[in-house]
Coordinates of C-alpha atoms in Angstrom, one line a residue:
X21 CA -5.7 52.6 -147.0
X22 CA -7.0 48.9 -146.9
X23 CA -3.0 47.8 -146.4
X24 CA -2.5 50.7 -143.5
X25 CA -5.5 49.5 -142.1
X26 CA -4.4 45.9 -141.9
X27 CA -1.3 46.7 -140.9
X28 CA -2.4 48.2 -137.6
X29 CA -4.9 45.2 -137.2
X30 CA -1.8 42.8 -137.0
X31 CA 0.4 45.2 -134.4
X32 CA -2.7 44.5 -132.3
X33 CA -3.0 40.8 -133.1
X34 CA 0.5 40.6 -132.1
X35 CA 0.2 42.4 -128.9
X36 CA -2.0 39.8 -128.0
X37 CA 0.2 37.0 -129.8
X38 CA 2.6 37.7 -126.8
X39 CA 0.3 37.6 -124.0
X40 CA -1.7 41.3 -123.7
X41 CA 1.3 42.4 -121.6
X42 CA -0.2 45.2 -120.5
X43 CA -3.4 43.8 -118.5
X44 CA -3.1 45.9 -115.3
X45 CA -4.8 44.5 -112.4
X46 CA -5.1 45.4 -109.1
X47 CA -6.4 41.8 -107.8
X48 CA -5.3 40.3 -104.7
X49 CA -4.3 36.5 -105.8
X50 CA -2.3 34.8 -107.8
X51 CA -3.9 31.6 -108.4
X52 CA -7.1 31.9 -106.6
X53 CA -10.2 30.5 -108.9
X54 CA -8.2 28.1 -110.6
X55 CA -9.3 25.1 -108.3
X56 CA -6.1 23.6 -107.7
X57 CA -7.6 20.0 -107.1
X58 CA -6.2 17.8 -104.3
X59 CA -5.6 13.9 -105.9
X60 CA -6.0 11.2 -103.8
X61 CA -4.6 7.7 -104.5
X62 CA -0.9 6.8 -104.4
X63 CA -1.2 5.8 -107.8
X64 CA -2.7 8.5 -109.7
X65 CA -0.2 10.8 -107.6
X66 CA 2.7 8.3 -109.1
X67 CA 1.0 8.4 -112.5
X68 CA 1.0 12.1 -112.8
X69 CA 4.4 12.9 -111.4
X70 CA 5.9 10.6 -114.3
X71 CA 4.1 12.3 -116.4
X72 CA 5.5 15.6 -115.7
X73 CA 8.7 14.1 -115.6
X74 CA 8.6 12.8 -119.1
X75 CA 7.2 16.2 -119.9
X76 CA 10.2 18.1 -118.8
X77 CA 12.7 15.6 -119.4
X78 CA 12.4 15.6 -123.0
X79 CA 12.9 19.3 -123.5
X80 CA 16.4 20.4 -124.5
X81 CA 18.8 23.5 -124.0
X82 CA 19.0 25.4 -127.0
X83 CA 20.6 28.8 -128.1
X84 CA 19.5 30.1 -131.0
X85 CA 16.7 29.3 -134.2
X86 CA 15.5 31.0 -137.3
X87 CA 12.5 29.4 -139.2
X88 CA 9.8 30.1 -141.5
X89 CA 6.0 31.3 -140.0
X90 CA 2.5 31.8 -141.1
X91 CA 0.2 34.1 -138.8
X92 CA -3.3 34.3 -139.2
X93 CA -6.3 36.4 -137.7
X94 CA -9.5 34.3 -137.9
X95 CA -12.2 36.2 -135.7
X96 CA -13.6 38.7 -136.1
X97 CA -12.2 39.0 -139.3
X98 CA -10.0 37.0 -141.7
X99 CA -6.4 37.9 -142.7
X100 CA -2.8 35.9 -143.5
X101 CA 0.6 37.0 -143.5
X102 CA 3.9 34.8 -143.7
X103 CA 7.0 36.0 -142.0
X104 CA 10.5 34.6 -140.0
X105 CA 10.9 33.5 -136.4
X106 CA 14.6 35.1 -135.1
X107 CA 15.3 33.9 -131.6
X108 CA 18.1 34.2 -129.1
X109 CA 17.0 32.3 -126.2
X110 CA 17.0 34.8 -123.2
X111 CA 18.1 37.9 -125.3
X112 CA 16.0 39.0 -127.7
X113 CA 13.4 37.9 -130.3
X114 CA 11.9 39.2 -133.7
X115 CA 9.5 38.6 -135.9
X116 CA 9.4 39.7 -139.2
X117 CA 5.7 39.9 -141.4
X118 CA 5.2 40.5 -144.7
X119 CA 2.2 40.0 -147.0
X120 CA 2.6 40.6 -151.2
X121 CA 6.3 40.4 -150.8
X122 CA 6.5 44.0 -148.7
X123 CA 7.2 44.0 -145.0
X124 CA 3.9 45.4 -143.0
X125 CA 5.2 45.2 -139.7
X126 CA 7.9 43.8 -137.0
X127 CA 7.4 42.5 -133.3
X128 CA 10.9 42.8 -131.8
X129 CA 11.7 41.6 -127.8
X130 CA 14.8 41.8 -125.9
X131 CA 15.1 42.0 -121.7
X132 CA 14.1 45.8 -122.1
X133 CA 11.3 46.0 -124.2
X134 CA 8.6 45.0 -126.3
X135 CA 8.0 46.8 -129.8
X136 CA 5.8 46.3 -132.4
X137 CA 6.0 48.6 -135.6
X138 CA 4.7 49.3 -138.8
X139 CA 6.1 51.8 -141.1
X140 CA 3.0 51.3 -144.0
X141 CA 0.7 52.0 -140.7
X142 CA 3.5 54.6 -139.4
X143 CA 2.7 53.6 -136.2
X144 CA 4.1 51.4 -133.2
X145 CA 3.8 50.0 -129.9
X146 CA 6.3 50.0 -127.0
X147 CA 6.0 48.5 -123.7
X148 CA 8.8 47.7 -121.0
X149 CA 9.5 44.1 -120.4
X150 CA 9.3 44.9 -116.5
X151 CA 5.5 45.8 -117.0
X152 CA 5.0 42.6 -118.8
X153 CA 6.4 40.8 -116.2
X154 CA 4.9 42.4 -114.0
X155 CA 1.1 42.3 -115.6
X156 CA 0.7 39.2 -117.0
X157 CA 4.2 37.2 -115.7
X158 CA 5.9 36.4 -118.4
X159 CA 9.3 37.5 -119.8
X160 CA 11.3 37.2 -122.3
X161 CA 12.3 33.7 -121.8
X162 CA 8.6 32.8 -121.0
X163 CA 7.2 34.4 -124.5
X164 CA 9.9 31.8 -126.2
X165 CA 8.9 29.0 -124.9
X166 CA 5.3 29.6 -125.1
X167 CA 5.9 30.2 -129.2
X168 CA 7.4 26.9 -129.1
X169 CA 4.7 25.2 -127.1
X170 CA 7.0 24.4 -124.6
X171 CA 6.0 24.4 -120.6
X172 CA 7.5 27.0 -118.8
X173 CA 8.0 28.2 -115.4
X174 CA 6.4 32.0 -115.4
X175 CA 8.9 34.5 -114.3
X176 CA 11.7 33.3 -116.6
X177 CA 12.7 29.9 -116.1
X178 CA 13.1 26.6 -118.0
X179 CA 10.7 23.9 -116.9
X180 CA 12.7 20.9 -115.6
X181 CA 12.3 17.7 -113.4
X182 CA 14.0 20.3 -111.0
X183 CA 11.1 22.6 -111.0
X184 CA 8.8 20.8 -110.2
X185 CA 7.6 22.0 -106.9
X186 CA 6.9 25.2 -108.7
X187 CA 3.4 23.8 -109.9
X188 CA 0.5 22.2 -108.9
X189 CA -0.4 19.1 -110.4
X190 CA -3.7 17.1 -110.9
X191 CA -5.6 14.9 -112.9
X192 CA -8.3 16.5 -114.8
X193 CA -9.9 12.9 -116.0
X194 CA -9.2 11.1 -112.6
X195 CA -12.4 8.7 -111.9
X196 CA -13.3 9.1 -115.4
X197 CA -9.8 7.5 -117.1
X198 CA -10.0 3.5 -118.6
X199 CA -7.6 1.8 -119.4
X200 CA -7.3 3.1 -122.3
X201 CA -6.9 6.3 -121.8
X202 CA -4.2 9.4 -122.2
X203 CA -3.8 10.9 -118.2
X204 CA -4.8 14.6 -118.8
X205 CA -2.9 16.5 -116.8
X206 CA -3.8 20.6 -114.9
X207 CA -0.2 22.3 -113.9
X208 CA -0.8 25.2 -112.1
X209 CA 1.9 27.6 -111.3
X210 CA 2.8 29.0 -107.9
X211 CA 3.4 32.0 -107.4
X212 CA 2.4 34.4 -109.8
X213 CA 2.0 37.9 -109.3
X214 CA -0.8 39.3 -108.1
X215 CA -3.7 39.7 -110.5
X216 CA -2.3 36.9 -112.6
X217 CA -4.3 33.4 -112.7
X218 CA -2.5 31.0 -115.1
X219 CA -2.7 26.8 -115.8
X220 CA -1.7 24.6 -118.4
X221 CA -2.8 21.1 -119.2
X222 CA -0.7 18.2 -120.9
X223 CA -1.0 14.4 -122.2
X224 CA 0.3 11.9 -121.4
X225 CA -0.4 9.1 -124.1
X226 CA -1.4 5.8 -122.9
X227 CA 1.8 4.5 -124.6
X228 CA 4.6 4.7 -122.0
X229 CA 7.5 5.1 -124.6
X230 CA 5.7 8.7 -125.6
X231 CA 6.5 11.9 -123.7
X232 CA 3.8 13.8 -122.3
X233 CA 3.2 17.0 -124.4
X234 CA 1.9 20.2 -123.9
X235 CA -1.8 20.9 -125.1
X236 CA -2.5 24.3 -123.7
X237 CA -2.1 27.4 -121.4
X238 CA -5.3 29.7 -119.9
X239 CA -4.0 33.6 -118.5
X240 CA -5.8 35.8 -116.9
X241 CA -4.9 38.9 -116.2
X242 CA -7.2 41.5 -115.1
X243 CA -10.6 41.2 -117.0
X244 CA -9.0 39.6 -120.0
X245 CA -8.6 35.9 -120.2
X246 CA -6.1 34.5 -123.2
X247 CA -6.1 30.9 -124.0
X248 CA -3.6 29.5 -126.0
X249 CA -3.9 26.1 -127.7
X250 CA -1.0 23.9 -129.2
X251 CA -1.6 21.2 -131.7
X252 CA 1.0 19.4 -134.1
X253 CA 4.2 18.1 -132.1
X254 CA 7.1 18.2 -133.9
X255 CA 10.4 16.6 -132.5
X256 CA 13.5 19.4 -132.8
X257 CA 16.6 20.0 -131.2
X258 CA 14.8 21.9 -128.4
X259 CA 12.5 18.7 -127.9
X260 CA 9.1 18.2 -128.4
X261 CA 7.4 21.7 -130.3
X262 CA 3.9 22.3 -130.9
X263 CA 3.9 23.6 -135.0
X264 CA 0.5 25.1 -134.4
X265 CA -0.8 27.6 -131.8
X266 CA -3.8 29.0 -131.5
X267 CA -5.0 31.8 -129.4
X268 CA -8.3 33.1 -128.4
X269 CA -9.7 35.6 -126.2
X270 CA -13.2 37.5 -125.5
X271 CA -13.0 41.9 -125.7
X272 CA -15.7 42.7 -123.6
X273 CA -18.0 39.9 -125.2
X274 CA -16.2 39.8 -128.8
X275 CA -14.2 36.7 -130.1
X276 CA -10.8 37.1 -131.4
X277 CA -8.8 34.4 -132.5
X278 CA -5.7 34.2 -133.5
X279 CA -3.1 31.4 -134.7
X280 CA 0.7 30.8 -135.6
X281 CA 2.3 28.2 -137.4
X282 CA 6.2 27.4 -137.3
X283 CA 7.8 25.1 -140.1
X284 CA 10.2 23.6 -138.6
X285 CA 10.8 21.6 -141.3
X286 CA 12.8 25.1 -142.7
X287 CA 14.5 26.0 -139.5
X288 CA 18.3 26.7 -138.9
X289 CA 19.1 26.0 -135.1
X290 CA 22.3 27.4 -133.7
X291 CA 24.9 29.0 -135.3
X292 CA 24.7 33.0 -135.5
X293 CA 21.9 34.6 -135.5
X294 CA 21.5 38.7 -135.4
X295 CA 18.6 40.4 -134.6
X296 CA 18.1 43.9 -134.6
X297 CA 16.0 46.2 -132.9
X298 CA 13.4 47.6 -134.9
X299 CA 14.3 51.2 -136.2
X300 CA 10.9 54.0 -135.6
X301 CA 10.1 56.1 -138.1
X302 CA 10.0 59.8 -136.2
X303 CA 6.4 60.2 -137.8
X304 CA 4.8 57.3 -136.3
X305 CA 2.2 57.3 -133.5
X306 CA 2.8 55.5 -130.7
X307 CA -0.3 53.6 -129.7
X308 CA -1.1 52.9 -126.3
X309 CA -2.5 49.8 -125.0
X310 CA -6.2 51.6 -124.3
X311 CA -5.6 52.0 -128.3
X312 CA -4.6 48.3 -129.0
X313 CA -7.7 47.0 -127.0
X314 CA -9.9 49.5 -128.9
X315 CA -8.5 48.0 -132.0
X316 CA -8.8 44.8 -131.2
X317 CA -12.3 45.6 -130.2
X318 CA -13.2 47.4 -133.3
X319 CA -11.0 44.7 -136.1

């Protein structure tokens, strides 16, 4: 009972892992509340469009990679499980869990869907990618990136030197900043759907031969505010890759934290990679998302 019952703890962590797609909202904005901060001065406006140049210009195409994780659940309560990362960039994505050698559960994403299931729980969760999209504005593409620690243009782009008129940008140390110190830097995107309030900072080190890198993302969607955190560049094929995330949110007043490591050390990128849809065993409950934030309220 103690397995089952951690079991269906981590399909909820790993709702919320991949944004809490399911935050409907009926709000009227996009980016309204976020403060996107007017810079004046020709040379902090230089400063921070090198900076998301070098941001973007040191991420790379990449197909396909298969590594090694360790997901963790820290608040309210404590609780480990290692697994494997499967991703085919724009196509699908899986992750598989296991904890004692048995596999408790698999998060599976393609352009279609989003499933989480657990046969020890005998129970799942499905939701359509459209609604994700649509709810909290990420897809498929975005969910990738974000597990990299990659910036990314909501709504399923790559972000490039070419996108950049797709955020905001400001400094969030300006009048504070020495001369010896990193530009932190607030990129706000533009038009997200409505209901959805999104930014995400990066730093640019005060060394000039170092790329900026990303340090963390803040979504809102509805009453439910997820901020992600991403420590531990790595360089890869893809470019610069946060190796630890960490994400936190507040249940109507109750912490949850969550985190995910990637050893990249261990990963395979390119070549092949298959990833299956989950199969559902015909006696599991399907748990709706009024379920997951119970859980995640009661964990």
């Amino acid at each position: 009972m103690k397995l089952k019952n951690t079991c269906t703890a981590i399909i909820a962590a790993a709702v919320m892992l991949l944004g809490l797609s399911a935050c409907h909202s009926n709000k009227p904005s996009g980016t309204e509340g976020y403060g996107n901060e007017k810079n004046t001065g020709s040379n902090t406006e230089r400063n921070i469009e090198k900076a998301y140049t070098s941001l973007t210009e040191a991420y790379k195409p990449w197909s396909e990679v298969r590594m090694p994780i360790k997901m963790s659940l820290s608040e309210p309560r404590r609780l480990s499980v290692s697994g494997t990362l499967n991703m085919q960039y724009g196509k699908a994505l899986s992750i598989t869990l296991k904890a004692l050698f048995f596999e408790i559960a698999t998060v599976y994403a393609d352009n279609d869907s989003l499933i989480v299931v657990s046969k020890i729980a005998d129970a799942y969760y499905k939701e359509s990618l459209e609604s994700l999209r649509r709810y909290s504005g990420l897809d498929l593409r975005d969910m990738q990136s974000l597990l990299l620690g990659q910036l990314f243009v909501p709504g399923g782009s790559r972000a490039t030197a070419g996108e950049r008129r797709k955020f905001e940008l400001s400094d969030l140390n300006a009048g504070e900043k020495t001369e010896t110190s990193d530009l932190l830097m607030k990129l706000t995107p533009r038009n997200l759907p409505a209901g959805v309030n999104a930014y995400f900072t990066a730093v640019q080190p005060l060394a000039a031969s170092e790329p900026a890198l990303l340090r963390s993302l803040e979504l809102q969607a509805n009453t439910t505010t997820v901020a992600f955190s991403f420590y531990d560049a790595a360089s890869t094929p893809a470019g610069p890759s946060s190796s630890e995330m960490e994400i936190s949110a507040a249940l109507k007043e109750r912490k949850f934290k969550a985190g995910l490591i990637l050893n990249y050390d261990r990963a395979a990128w390119g070549g092949k990679t298959e990833i299956q849809k989950p199969s559902v065993p015909r006696s599991a409950r399907r748990l709706t998302f009024a379920q997951i934030y119970k859980l995640l309220q009661n964990i």
